[in-house]
PDB file of C-alpha atoms in Angstrom:
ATOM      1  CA  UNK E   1      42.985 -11.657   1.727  1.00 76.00           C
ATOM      2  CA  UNK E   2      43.137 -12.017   5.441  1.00 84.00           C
ATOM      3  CA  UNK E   3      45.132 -15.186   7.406  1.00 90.00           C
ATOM      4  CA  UNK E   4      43.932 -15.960  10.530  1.00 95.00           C
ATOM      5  CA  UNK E   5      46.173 -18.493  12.928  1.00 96.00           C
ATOM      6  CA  UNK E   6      45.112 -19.770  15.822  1.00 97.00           C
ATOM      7  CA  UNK E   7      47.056 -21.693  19.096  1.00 97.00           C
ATOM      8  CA  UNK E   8      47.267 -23.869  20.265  1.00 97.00           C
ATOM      9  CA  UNK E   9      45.655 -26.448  18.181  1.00 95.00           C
ATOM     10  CA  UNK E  10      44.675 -28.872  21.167  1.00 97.00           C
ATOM     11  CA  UNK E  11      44.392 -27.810  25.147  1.00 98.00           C
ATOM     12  CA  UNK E  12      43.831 -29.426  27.881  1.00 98.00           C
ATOM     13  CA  UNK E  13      43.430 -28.423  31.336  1.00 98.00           C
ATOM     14  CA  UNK E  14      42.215 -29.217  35.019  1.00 98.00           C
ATOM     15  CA  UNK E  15      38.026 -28.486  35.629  1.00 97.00           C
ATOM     16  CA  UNK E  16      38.401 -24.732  37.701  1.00 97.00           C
ATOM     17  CA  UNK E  17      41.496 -23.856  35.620  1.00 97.00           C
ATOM     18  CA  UNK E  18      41.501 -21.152  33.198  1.00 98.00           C
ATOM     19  CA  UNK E  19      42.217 -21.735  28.967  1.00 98.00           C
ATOM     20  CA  UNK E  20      43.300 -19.153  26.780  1.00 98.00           C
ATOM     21  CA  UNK E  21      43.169 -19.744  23.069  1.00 98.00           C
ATOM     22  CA  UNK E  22      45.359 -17.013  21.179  1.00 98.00           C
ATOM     23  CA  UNK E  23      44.642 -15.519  17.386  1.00 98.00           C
ATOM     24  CA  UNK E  24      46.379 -13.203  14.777  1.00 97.00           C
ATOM     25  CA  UNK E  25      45.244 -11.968  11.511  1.00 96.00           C
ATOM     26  CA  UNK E  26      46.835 -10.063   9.206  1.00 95.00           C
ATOM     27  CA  UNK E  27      44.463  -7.472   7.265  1.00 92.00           C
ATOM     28  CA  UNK E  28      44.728  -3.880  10.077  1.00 91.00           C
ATOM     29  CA  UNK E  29      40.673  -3.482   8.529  1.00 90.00           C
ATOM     30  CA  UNK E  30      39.242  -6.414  10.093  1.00 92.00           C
ATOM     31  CA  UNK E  31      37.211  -4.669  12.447  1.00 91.00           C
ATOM     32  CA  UNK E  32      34.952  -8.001  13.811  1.00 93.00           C
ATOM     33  CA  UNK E  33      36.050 -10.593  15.552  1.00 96.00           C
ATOM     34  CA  UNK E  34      33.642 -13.727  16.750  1.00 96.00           C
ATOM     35  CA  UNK E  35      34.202 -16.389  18.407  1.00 98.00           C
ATOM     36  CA  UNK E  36      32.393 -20.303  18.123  1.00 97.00           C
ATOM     37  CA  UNK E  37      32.296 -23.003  19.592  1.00 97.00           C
ATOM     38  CA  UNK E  38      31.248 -26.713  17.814  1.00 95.00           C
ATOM     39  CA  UNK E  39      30.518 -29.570  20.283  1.00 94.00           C
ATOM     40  CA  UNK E  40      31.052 -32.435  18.277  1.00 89.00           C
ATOM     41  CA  UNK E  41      28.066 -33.328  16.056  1.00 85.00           C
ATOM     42  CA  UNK E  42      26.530 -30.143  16.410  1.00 89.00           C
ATOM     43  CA  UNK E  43      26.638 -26.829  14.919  1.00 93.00           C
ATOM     44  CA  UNK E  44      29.066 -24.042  15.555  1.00 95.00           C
ATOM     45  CA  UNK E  45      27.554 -21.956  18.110  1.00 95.00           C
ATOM     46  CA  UNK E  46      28.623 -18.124  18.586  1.00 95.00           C
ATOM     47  CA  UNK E  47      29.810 -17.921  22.358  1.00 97.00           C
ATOM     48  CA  UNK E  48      31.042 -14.112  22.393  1.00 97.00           C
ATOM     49  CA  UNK E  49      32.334 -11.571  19.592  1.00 95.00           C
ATOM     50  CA  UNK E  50      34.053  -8.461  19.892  1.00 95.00           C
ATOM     51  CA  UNK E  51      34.286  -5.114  17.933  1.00 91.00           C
ATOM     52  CA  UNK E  52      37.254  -2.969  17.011  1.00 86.00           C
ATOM     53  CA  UNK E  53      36.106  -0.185  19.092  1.00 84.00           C
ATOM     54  CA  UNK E  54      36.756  -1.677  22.490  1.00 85.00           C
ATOM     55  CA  UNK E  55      39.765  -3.651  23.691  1.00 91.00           C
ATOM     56  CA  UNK E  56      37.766  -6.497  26.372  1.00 94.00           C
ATOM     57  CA  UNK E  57      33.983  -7.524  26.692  1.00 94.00           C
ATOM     58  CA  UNK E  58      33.259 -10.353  28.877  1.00 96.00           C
ATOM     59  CA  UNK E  59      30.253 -12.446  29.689  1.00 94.00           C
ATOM     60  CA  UNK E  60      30.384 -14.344  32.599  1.00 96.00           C
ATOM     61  CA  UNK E  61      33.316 -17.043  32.439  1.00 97.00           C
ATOM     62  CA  UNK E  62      34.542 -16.126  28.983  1.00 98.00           C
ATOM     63  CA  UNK E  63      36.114 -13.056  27.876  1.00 98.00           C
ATOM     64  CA  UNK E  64      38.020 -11.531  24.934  1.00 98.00           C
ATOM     65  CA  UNK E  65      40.423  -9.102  24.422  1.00 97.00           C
ATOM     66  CA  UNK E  66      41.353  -7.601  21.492  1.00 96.00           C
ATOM     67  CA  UNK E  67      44.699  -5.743  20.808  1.00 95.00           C
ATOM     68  CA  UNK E  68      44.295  -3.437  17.177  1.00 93.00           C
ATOM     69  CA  UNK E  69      48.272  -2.757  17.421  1.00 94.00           C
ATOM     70  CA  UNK E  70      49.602  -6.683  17.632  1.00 95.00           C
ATOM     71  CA  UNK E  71      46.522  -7.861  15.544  1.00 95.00           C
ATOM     72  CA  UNK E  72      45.887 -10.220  18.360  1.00 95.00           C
ATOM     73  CA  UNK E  73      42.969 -10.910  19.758  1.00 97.00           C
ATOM     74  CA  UNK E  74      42.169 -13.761  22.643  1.00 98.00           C
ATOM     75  CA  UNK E  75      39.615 -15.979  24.190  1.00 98.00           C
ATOM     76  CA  UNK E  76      39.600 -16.491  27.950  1.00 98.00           C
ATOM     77  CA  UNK E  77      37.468 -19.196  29.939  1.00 98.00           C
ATOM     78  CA  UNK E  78      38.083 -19.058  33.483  1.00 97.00           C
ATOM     79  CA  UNK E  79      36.705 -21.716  36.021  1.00 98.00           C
ATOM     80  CA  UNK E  80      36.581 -24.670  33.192  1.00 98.00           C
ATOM     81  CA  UNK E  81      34.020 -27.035  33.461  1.00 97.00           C
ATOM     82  CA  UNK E  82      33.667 -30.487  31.293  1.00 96.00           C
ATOM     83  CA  UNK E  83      31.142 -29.478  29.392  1.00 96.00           C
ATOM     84  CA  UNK E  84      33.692 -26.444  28.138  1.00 97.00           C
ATOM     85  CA  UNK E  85      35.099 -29.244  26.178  1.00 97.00           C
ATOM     86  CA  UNK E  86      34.255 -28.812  22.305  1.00 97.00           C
ATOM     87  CA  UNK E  87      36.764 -27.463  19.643  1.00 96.00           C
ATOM     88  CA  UNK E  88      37.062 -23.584  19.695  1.00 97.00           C
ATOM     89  CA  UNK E  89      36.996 -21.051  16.253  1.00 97.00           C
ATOM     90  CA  UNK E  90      38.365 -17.497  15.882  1.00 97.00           C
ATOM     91  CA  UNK E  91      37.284 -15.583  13.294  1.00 95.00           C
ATOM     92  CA  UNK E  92      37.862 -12.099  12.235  1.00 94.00           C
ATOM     93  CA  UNK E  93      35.577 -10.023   9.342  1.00 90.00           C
ATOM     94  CA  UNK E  94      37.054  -7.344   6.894  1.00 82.00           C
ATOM     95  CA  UNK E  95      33.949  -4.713   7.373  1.00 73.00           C
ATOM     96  CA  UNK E  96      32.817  -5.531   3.712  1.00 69.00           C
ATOM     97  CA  UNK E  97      28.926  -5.581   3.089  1.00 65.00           C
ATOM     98  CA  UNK E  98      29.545  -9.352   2.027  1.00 67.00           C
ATOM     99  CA  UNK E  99      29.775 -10.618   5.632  1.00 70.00           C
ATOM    100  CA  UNK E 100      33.007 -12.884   4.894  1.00 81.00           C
ATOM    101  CA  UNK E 101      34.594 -14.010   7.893  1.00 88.00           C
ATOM    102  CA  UNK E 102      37.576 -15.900   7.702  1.00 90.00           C
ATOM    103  CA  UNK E 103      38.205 -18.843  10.153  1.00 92.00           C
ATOM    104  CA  UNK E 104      40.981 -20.418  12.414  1.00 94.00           C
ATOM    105  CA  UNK E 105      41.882 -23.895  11.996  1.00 93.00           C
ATOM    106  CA  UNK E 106      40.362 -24.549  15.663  1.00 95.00           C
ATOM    107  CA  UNK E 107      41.121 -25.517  19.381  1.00 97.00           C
ATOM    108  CA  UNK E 108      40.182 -29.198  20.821  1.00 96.00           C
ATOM    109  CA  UNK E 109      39.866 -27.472  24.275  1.00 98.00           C
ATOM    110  CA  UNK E 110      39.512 -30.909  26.715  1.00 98.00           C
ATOM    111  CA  UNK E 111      38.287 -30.281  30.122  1.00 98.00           C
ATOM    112  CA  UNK E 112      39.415 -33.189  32.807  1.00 96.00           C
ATOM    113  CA  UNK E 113      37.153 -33.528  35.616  1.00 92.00           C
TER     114      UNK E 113
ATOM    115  CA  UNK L   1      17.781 -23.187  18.518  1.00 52.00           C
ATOM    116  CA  UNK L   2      15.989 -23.969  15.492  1.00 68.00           C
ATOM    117  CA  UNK L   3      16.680 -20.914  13.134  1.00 93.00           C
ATOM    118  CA  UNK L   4      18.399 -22.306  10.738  1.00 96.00           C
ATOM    119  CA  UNK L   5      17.622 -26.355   9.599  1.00 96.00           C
ATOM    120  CA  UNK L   6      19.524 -27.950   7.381  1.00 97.00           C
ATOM    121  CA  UNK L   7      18.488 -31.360   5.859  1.00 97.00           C
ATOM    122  CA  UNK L   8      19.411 -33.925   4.889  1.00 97.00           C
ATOM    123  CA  UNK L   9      21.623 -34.669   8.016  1.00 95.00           C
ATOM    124  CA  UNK L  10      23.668 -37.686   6.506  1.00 96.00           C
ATOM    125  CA  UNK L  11      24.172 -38.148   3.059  1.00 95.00           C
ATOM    126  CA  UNK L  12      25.656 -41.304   1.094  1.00 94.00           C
ATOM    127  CA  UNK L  13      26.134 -40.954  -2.368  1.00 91.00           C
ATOM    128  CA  UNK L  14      28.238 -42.383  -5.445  1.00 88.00           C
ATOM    129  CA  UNK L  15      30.149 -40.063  -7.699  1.00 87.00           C
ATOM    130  CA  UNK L  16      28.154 -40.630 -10.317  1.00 86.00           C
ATOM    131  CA  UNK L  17      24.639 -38.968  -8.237  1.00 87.00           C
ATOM    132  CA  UNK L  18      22.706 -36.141  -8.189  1.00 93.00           C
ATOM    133  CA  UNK L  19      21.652 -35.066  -4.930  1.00 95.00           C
ATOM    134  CA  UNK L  20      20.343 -31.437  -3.389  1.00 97.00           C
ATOM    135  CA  UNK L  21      21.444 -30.032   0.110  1.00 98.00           C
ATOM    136  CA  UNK L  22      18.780 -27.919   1.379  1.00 98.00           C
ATOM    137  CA  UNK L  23      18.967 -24.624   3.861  1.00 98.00           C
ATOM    138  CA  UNK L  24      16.144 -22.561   5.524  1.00 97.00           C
ATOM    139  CA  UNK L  25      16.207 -20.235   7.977  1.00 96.00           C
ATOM    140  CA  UNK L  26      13.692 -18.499   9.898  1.00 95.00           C
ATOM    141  CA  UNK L  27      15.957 -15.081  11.413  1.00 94.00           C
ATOM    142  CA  UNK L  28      14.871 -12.379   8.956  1.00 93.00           C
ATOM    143  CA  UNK L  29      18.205 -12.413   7.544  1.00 92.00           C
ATOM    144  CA  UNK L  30      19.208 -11.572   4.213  1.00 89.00           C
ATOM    145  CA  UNK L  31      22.701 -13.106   3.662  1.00 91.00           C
ATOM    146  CA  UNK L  32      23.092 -16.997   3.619  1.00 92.00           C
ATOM    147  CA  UNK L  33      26.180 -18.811   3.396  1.00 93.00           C
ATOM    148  CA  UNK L  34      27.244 -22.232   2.671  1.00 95.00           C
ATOM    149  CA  UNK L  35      30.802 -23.627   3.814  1.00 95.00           C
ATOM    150  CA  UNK L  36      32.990 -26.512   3.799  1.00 95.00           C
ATOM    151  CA  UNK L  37      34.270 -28.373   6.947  1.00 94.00           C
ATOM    152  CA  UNK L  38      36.865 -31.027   6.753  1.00 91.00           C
ATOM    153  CA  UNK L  39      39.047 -32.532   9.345  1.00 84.00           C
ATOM    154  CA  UNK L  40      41.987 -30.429  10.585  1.00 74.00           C
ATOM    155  CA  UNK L  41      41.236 -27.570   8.176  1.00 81.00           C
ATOM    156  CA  UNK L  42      39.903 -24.127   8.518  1.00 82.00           C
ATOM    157  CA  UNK L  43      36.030 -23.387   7.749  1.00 89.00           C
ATOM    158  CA  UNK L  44      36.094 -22.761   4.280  1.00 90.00           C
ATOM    159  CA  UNK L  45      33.444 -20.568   2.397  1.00 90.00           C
ATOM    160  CA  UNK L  46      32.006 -21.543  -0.569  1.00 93.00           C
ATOM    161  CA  UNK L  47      29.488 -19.295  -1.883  1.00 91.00           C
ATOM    162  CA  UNK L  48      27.492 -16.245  -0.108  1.00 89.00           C
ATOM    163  CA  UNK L  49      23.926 -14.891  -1.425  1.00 89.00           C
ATOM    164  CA  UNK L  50      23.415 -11.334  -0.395  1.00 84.00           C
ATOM    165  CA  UNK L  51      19.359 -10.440  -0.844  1.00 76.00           C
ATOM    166  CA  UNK L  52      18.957 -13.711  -2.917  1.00 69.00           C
ATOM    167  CA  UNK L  53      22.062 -12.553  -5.161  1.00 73.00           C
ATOM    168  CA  UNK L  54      25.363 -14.482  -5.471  1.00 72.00           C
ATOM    169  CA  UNK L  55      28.051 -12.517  -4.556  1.00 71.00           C
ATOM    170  CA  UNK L  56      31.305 -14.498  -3.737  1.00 72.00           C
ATOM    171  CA  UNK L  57      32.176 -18.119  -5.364  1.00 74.00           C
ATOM    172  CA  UNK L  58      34.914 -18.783  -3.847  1.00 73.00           C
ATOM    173  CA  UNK L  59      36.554 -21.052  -6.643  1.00 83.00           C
ATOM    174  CA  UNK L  60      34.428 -23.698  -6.055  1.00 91.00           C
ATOM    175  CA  UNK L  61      34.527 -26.148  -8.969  1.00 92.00           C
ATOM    176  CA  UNK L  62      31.433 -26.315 -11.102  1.00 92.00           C
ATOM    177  CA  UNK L  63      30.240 -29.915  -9.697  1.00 94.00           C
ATOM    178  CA  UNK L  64      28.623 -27.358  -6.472  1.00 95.00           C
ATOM    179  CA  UNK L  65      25.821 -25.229  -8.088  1.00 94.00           C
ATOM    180  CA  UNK L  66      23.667 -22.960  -5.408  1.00 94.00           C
ATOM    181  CA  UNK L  67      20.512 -21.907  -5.637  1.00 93.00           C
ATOM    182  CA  UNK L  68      18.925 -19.448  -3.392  1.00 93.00           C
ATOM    183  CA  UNK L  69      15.063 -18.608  -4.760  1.00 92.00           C
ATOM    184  CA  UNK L  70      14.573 -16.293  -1.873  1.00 91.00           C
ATOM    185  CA  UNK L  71      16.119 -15.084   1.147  1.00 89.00           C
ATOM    186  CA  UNK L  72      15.089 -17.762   3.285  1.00 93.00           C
ATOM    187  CA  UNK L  73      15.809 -20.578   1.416  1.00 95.00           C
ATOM    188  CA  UNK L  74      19.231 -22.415  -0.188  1.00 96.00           C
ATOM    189  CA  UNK L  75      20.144 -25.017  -2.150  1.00 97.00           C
ATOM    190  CA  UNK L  76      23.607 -26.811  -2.777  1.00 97.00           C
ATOM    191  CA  UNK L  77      23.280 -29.220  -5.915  1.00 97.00           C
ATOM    192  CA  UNK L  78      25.635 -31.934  -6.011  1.00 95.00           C
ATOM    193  CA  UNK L  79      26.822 -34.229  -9.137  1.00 93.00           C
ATOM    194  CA  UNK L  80      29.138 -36.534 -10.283  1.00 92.00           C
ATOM    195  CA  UNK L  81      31.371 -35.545  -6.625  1.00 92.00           C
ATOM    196  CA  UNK L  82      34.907 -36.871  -5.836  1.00 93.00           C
ATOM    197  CA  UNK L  83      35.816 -38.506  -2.735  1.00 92.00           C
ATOM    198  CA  UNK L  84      37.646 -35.617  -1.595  1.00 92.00           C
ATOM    199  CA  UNK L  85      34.185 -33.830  -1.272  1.00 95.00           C
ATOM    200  CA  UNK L  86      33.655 -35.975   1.291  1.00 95.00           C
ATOM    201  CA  UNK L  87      33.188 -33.267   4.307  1.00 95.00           C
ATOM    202  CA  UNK L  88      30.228 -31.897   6.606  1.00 96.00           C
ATOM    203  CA  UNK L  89      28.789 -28.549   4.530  1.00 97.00           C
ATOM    204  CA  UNK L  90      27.193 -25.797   7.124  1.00 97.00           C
ATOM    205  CA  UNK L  91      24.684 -23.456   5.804  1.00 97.00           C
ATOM    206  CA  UNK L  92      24.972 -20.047   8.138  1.00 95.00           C
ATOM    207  CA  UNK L  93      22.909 -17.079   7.699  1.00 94.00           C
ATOM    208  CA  UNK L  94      23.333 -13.269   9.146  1.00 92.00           C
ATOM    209  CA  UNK L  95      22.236  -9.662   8.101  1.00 88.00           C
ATOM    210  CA  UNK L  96      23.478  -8.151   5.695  1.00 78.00           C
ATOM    211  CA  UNK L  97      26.705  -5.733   6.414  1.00 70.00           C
ATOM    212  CA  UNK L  98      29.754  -5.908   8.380  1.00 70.00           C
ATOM    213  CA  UNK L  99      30.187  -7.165  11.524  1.00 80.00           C
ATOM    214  CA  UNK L 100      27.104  -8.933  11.382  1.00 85.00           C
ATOM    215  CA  UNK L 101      27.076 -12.590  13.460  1.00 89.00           C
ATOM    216  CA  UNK L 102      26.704 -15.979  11.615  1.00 92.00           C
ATOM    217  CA  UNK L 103      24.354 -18.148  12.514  1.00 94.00           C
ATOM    218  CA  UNK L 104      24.604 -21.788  11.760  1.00 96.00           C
ATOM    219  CA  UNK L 105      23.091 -24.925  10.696  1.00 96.00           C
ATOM    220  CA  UNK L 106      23.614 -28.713  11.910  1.00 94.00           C
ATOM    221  CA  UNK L 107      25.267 -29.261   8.612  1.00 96.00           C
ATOM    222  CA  UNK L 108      24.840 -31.992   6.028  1.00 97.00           C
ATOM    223  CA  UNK L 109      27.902 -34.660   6.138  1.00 96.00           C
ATOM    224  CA  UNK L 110      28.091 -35.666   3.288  1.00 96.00           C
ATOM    225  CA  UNK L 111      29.765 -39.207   2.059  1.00 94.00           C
ATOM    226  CA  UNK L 112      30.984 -39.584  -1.152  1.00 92.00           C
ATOM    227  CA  UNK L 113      31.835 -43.486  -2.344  1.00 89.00           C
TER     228      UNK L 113
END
């Protein structure tokens, strides 16, 4: 099946700096790759999600790029603000009809005012 | 956002119980998931239902039996649990196909004495 690792495992940065949170997987047909974030209590919450078909997509401070060669793909926040602060999931999907995404183990992203 | 409720939101129970976790969701979708989520480990799926039909069980032991009478609606019946089932279980729902977003529920965490 496909392994999906994810680093760091905790970050913490200065509010206006940028955090990058870095994944790999291992399966070259996993052709999906979301991204949550879970505030703690609450729900996971899709933030962004990118196909295989393009390499960036970005929506306002958070972008991710995607590289199909490495089998990396990464999620960029730029000007940070507290309430950025929740724990971050990758995930990446095989392209079966079953919809089974497998998950990273998660970034505690901390954003200091 | 409200499309998917899960209930109860707390659960307490001994390991000798029987208890039901209920999911609904009001998206139109047709794939419902329930996963595991413990500290410091990766989401974990447990079961999908694809158009009410069960296709993945991801070697879940036999004390989890879902239900899922239509497409809307899921069920995750509990008995005679260990305290290592202690966890918070997230129902999530999408379309059906690949790379198809997951929506999730608040989750049920879930206390086993």
């Amino acid at each position: 099946g496909e392994n999906v690792e994810q680093h760091p495992s905790t970050l913490s940065v200065q509010e206006g700096d940028s955090a990058v949170i870095k994944c790999t997987y291992s399966d070259s047909a996993s052709n999906y790759f979301p991204w949550y974030k879970q505030e703690l209590g609450k729900r996971p919450q899709l933030i962004i999600d990118i196909r295989s078909n393009v390499g960036e997509k970005k929506d306002q401070r958070i972008a991710v790029t995607l590289n199909k060669t490495a089998k990396h793909f990464s999620l960029h926040i730029t000007e940070t603000q507290p309430e950025d602060s929740a724990v971050y999931f990758c995930a990446a999907d095989r392209g079966s009809t079953l919809g089974r995404l497998y998950f990273g183990r998660g970034t505690q992203l901390t954003v200091w005012p | 956002e409200t499309g998917v409720t899960q209930t109860p939101r707390h659960l307490v129970m001994g390991m000798t119980n029987k208890k039901s976790l209920k999911c609904e969701q009001h998206l139109g979708h047709n794939a419902m998931y329930w996963y595991k989520q413990s500290a410091k480990k990766p989401l974990e799926l447990m079961f999908v239902y694809n158009f009410k039909e069960q296709t993945e069980n991801n070697s879940v032991p036999s004390r989890f039996s879902p239900e899922c009478p239509n497409s809307s609606h899921l069920f995750l019946h509990l008995h005679t649990l260990q305290p290592e089932d202690s966890a918070l279980y997230l129902c999530a729902s999408s379309q059906t196909g690949s790379n198809q977003p997951q929506h999730f529920g608040d989750g049920t965490r879930l206390s086993i004495l």
